Coordinates of C-alpha atoms and ligand atoms in Angstrom, one line a residue:
X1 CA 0.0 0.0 0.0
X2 CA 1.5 3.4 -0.8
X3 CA 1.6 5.7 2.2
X4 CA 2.9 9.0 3.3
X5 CA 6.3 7.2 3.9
X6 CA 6.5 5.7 0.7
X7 CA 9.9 6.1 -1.3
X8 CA 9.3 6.9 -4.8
X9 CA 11.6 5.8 -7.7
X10 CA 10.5 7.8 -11.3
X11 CA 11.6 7.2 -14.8
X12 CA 12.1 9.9 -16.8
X13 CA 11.7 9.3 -20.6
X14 CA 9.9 10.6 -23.5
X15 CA 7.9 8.0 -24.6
X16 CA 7.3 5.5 -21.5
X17 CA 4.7 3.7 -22.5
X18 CA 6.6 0.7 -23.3
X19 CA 9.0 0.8 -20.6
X20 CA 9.8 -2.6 -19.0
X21 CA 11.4 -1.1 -15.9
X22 CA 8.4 -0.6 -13.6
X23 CA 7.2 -4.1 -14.1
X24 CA 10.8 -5.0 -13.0
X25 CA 11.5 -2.7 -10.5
X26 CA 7.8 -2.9 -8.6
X27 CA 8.3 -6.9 -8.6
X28 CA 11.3 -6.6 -6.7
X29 CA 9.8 -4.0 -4.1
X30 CA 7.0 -6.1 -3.7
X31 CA 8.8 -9.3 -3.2
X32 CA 11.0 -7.4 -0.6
X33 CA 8.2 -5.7 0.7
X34 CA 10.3 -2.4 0.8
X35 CA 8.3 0.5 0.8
X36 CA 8.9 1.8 -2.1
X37 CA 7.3 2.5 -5.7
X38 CA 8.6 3.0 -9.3
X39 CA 6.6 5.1 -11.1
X40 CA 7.3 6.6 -14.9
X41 CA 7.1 10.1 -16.1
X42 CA 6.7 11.3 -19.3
X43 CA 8.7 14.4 -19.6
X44 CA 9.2 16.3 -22.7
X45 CA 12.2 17.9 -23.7
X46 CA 12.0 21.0 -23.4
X47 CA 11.2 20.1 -19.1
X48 CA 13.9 17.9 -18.5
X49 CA 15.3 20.8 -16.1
X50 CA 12.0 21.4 -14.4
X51 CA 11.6 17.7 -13.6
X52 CA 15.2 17.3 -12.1
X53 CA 14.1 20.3 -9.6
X54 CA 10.8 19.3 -9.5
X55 CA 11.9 15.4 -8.2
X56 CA 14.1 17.3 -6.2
X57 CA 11.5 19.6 -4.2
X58 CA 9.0 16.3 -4.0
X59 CA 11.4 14.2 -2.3
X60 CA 11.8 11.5 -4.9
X61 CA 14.6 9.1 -3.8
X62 CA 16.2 8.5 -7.2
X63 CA 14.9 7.8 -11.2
X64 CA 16.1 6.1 -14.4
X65 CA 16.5 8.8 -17.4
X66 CA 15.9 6.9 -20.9
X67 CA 15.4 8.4 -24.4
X68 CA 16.2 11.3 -25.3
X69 CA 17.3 12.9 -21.9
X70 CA 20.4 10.8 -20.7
X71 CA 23.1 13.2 -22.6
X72 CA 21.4 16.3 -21.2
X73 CA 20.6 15.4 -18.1
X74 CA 24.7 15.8 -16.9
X75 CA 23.7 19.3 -17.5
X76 CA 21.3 19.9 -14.9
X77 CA 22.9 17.2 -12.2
X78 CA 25.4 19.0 -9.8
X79 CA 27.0 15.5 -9.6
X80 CA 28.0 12.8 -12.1
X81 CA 29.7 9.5 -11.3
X82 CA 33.6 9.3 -13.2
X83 CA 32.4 6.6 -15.4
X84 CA 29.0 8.0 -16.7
X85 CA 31.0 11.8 -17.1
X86 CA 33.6 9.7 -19.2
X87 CA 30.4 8.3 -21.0
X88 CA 28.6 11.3 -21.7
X89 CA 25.0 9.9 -20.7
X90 CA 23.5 8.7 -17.5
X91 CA 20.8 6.4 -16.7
X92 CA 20.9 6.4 -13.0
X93 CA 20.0 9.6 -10.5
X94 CA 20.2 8.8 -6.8
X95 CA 19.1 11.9 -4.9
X96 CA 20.6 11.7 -1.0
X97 CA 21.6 14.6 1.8
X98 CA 20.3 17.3 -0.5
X99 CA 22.7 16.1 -3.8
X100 CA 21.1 14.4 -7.2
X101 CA 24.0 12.5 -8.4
X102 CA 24.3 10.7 -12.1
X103 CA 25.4 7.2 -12.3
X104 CA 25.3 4.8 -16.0
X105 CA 24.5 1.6 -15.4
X106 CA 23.9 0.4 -19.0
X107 CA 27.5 -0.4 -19.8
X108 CA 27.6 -2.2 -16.1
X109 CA 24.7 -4.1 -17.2
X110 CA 25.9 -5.4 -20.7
X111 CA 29.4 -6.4 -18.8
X112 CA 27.3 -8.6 -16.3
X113 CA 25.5 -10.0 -18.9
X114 CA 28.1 -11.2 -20.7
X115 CA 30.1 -12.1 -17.4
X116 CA 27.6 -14.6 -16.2
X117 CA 28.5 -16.4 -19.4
X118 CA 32.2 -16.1 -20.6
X119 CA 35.3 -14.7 -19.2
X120 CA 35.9 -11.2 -20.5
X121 CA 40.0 -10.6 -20.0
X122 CA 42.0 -10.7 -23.1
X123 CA 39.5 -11.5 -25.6
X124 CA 38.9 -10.2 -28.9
X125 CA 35.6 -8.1 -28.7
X126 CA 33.9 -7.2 -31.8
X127 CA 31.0 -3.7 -31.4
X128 CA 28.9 -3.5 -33.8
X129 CA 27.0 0.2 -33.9
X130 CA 29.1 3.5 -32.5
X131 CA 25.7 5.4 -30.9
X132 CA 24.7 6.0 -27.0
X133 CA 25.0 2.0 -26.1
X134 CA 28.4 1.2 -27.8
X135 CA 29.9 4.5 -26.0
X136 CA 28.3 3.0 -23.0
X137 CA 29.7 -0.8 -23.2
X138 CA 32.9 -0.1 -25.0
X139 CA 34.0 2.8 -22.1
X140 CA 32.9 0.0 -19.6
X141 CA 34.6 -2.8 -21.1
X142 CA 37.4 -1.0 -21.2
X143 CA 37.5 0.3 -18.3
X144 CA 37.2 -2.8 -16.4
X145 CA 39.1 -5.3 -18.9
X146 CA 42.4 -5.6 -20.6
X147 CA 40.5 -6.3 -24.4
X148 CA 41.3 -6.5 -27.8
X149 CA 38.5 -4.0 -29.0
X150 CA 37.5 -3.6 -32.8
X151 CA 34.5 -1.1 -33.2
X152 CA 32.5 -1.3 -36.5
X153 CA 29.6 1.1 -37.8
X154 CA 27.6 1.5 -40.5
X155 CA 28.8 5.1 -40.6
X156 CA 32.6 4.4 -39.9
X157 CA 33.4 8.0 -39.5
X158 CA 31.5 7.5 -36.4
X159 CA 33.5 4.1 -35.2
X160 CA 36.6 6.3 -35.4
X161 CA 35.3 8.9 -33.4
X162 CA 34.3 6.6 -30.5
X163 CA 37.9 4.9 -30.9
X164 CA 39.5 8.1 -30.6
X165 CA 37.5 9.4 -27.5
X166 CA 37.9 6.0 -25.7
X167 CA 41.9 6.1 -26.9
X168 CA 42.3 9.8 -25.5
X169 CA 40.4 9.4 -22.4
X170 CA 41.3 5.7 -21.3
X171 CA 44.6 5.7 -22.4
X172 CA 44.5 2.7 -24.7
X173 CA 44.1 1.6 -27.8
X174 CA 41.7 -0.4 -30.4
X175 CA 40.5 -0.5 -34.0
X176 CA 37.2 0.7 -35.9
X177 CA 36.3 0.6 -39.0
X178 CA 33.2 -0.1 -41.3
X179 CA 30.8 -3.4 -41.4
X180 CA 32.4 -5.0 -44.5
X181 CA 35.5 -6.1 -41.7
X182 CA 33.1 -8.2 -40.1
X183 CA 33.4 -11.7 -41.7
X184 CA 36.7 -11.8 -41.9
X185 CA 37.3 -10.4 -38.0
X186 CA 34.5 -12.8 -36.9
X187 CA 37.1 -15.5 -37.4
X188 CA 39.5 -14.5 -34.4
X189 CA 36.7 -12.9 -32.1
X190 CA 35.7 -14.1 -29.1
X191 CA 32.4 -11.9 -28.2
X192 CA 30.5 -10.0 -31.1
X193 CA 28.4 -7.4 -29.4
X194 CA 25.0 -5.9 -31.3
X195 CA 24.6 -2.4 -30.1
X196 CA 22.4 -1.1 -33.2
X197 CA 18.7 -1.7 -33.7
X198 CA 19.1 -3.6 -36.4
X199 CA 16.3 -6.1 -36.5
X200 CA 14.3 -4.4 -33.6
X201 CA 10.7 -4.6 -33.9
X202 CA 9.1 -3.6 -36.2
X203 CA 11.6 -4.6 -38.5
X204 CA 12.5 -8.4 -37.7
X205 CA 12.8 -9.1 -40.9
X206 CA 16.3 -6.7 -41.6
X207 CA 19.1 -8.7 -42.7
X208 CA 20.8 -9.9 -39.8
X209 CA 24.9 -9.0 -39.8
X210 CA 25.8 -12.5 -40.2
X211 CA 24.4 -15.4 -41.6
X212 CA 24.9 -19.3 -39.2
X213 CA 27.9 -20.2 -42.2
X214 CA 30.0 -16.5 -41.2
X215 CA 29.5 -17.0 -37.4
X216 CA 32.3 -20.0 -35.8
X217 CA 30.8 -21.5 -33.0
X218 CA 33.2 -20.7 -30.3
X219 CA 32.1 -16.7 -30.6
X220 CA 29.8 -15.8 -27.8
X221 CA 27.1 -13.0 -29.3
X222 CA 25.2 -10.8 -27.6
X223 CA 22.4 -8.6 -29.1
X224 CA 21.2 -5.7 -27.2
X225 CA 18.1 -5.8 -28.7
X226 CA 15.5 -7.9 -26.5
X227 CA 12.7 -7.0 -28.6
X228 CA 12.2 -9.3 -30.4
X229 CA 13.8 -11.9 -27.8
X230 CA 15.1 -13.8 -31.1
X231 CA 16.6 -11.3 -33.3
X232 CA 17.8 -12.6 -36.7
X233 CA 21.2 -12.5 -35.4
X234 CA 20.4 -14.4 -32.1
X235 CA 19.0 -17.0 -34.6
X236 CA 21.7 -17.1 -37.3
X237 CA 24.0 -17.6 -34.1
X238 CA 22.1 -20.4 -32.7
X239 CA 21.9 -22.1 -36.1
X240 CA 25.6 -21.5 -36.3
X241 CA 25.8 -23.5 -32.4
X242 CA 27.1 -20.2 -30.8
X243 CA 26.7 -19.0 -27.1
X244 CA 23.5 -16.4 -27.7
X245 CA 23.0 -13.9 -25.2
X246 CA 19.5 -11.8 -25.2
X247 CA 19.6 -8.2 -24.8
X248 CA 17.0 -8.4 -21.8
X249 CA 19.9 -9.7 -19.5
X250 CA 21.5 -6.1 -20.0
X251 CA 18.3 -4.6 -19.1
X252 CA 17.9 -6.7 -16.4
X253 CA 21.5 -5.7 -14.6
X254 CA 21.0 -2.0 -15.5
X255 CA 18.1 -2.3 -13.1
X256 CA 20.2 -4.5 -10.9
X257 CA 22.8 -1.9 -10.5
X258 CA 20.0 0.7 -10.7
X259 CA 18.2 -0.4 -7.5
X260 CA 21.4 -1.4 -5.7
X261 CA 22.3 2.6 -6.2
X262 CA 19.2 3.6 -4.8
X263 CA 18.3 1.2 -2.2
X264 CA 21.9 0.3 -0.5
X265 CA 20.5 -3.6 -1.1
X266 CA 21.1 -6.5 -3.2
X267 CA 17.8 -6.7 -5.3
X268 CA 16.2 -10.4 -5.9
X269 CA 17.6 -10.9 -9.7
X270 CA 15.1 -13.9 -10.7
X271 CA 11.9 -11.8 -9.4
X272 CA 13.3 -9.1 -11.6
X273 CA 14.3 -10.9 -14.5
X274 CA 10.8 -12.8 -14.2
X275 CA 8.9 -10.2 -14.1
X276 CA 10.5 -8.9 -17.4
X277 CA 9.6 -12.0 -19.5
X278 CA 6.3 -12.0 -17.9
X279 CA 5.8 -8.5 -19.2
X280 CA 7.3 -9.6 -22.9
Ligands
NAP301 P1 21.9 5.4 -31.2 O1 22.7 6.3 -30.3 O2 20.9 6.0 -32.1 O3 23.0 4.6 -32.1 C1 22.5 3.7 -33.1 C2 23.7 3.0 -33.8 O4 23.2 2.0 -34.6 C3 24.5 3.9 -34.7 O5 25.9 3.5 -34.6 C4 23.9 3.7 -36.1 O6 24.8 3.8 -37.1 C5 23.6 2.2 -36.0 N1 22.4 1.8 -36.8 C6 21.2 2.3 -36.7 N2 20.3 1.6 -37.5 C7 21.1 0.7 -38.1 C8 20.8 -0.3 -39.1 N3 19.6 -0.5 -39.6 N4 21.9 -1.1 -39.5 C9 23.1 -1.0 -39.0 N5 23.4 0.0 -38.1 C10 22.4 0.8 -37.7 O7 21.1 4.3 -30.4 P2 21.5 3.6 -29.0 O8 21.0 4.4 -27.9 O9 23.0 3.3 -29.1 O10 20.6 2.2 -29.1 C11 21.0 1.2 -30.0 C12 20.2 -0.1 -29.7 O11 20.6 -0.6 -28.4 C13 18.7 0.1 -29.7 O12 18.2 -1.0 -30.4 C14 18.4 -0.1 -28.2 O13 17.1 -0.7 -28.0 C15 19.5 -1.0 -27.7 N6 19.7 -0.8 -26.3 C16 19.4 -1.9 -25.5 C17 19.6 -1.8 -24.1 C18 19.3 -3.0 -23.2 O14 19.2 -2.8 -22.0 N7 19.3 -4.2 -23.8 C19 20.1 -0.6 -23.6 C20 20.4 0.5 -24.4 C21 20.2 0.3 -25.8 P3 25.1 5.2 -37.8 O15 26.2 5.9 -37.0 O16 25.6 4.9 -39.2 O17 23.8 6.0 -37.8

């Protein structure tokens, strides 16, 4: 029952509709019986700023930021967590003693995903896509993990962008370039990495990257996109007797990350992640 001493969790996203997160997020309350509720707002624009004050003056303990605010919500946060700064976007507020602080926990979340399934440490990682979620996973990835990185884009002015942000601010180094590397990097990768929406609904039927013949069955892949569950390239991979990993597990440990951030406690990870195919 929500009461006067109810904690309030928000979203802040532009649409919300669809938004798995409060499905998730409420399960996990509920099954902890912590008083709290998730509750998402639909803020335009043009009142991002007026929302960040405006959770501020209601006492709202924290919030997710999705589409489009999570670049220009650093602006209007008087504190921003090293790694999400380095990223450029947040995902994460946690307001506590009077400060709203911005965390990312997307590239966090795609790292666990993938962690829960293969080592990570001196593999070859192929990204494919150079938007908001590569910048997320690839300053993550490298961040935690010596890798051998190889970024690919459709636009590869963009891959070479990314690889020289990540090179000047991490210190390291890695390769980009444009799609037409794939098959013939596939070969020596370890984990290929889906961060575009190719084949998101509603367009299933886009060619996936790879066909089952290009993809050797010791690479591990892991599409970000969970909607469909099956993308064309989780299904080429499968064919092809590959590892698959579904994009839902990153959403799943963004929130786990999420509500550790705002709550101080481990959340209960099968309640969430149930509650996420239930809602699919
Ligand atoms: P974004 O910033 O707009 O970047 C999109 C990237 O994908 C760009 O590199 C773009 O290439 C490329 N791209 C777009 N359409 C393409 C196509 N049809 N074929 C090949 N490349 C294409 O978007 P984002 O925020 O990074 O999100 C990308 C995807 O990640 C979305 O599908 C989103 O649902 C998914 N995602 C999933 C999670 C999760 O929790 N599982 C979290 C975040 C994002 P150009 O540079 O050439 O335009």
């Amino acid at each position: 029952m929500i009461t006067g001493k109810t904690k309030i969790i928000g979203l802040f996203g532009n649409p919300v509709g669809h938004s798995l997160s409060p499905a998730m997020h409420n399960a996990a309350f509920n099954y902890e019986k912590m008083d709290y509720v998730y509750v998402p707002f639909n803020v335009k624009p043009e009142y991002l700023k007026e929302a960040t004050q405006g959770a501020f003056a209601l006492n709202i303990r924290g919030y997710n930021v999705t589409i489009p605010h999570k670049t220009r919500i650093i602006d209007y946060l008087p504190e921003v967590d090293p790694t999400a700064a380095l990223i450029g976007a947040v995902n994460t507020v946690k307001i506590q003693d009077g400060v709203s602080k911005g965390y990312n926990t997307d590239g966090i979340g795609a790292i666990k995903a993938i962690e829960e399934i293969t080592p990570i440490s001196n593999k070859k990682v192929i990204i494919l896509g150079a938007g908001g979620a590569s910048r997320a996973v690839s300053f993550q990835l490298l961040s935690s993990y010596e890798v051998e990185l190889l970024i690919l884009n459709r636009t590869p002015e963009k891959a070479f962008e990314l690889k020289s942000d990540l090179e000047s601010n991490l210190k390291t180094t890695l390769s980009a370039g444009g799609f037409e590397l794939l098959v013939k990097e596939i070969e020596s990768a370890d984990i290929l990495i889906n961060t575009t929406p190719r084949g998101m609904h509603p367009h299933e039927d886009d060619e996936p990257f790879l066909k089952a013949r290009d993809i050797p069955s010791h690479v591990v892949v892991n599409d970000l996109v969970y909607n469909p569950l099956e993308t064309g390239l989780i299904k080429e991979a499968s064919k092809a007797g590959a590892t698959t990993i579904s994009g839902l597990k990153m959403l799943l440990y963004q929130g786990v990350e999420a509500f550790k951030i705002w709550t101080g406690q481990e959340p209960p990870v099968d309640i969430m992640e149930k509650a996420l195919y239930d809602f699919l």
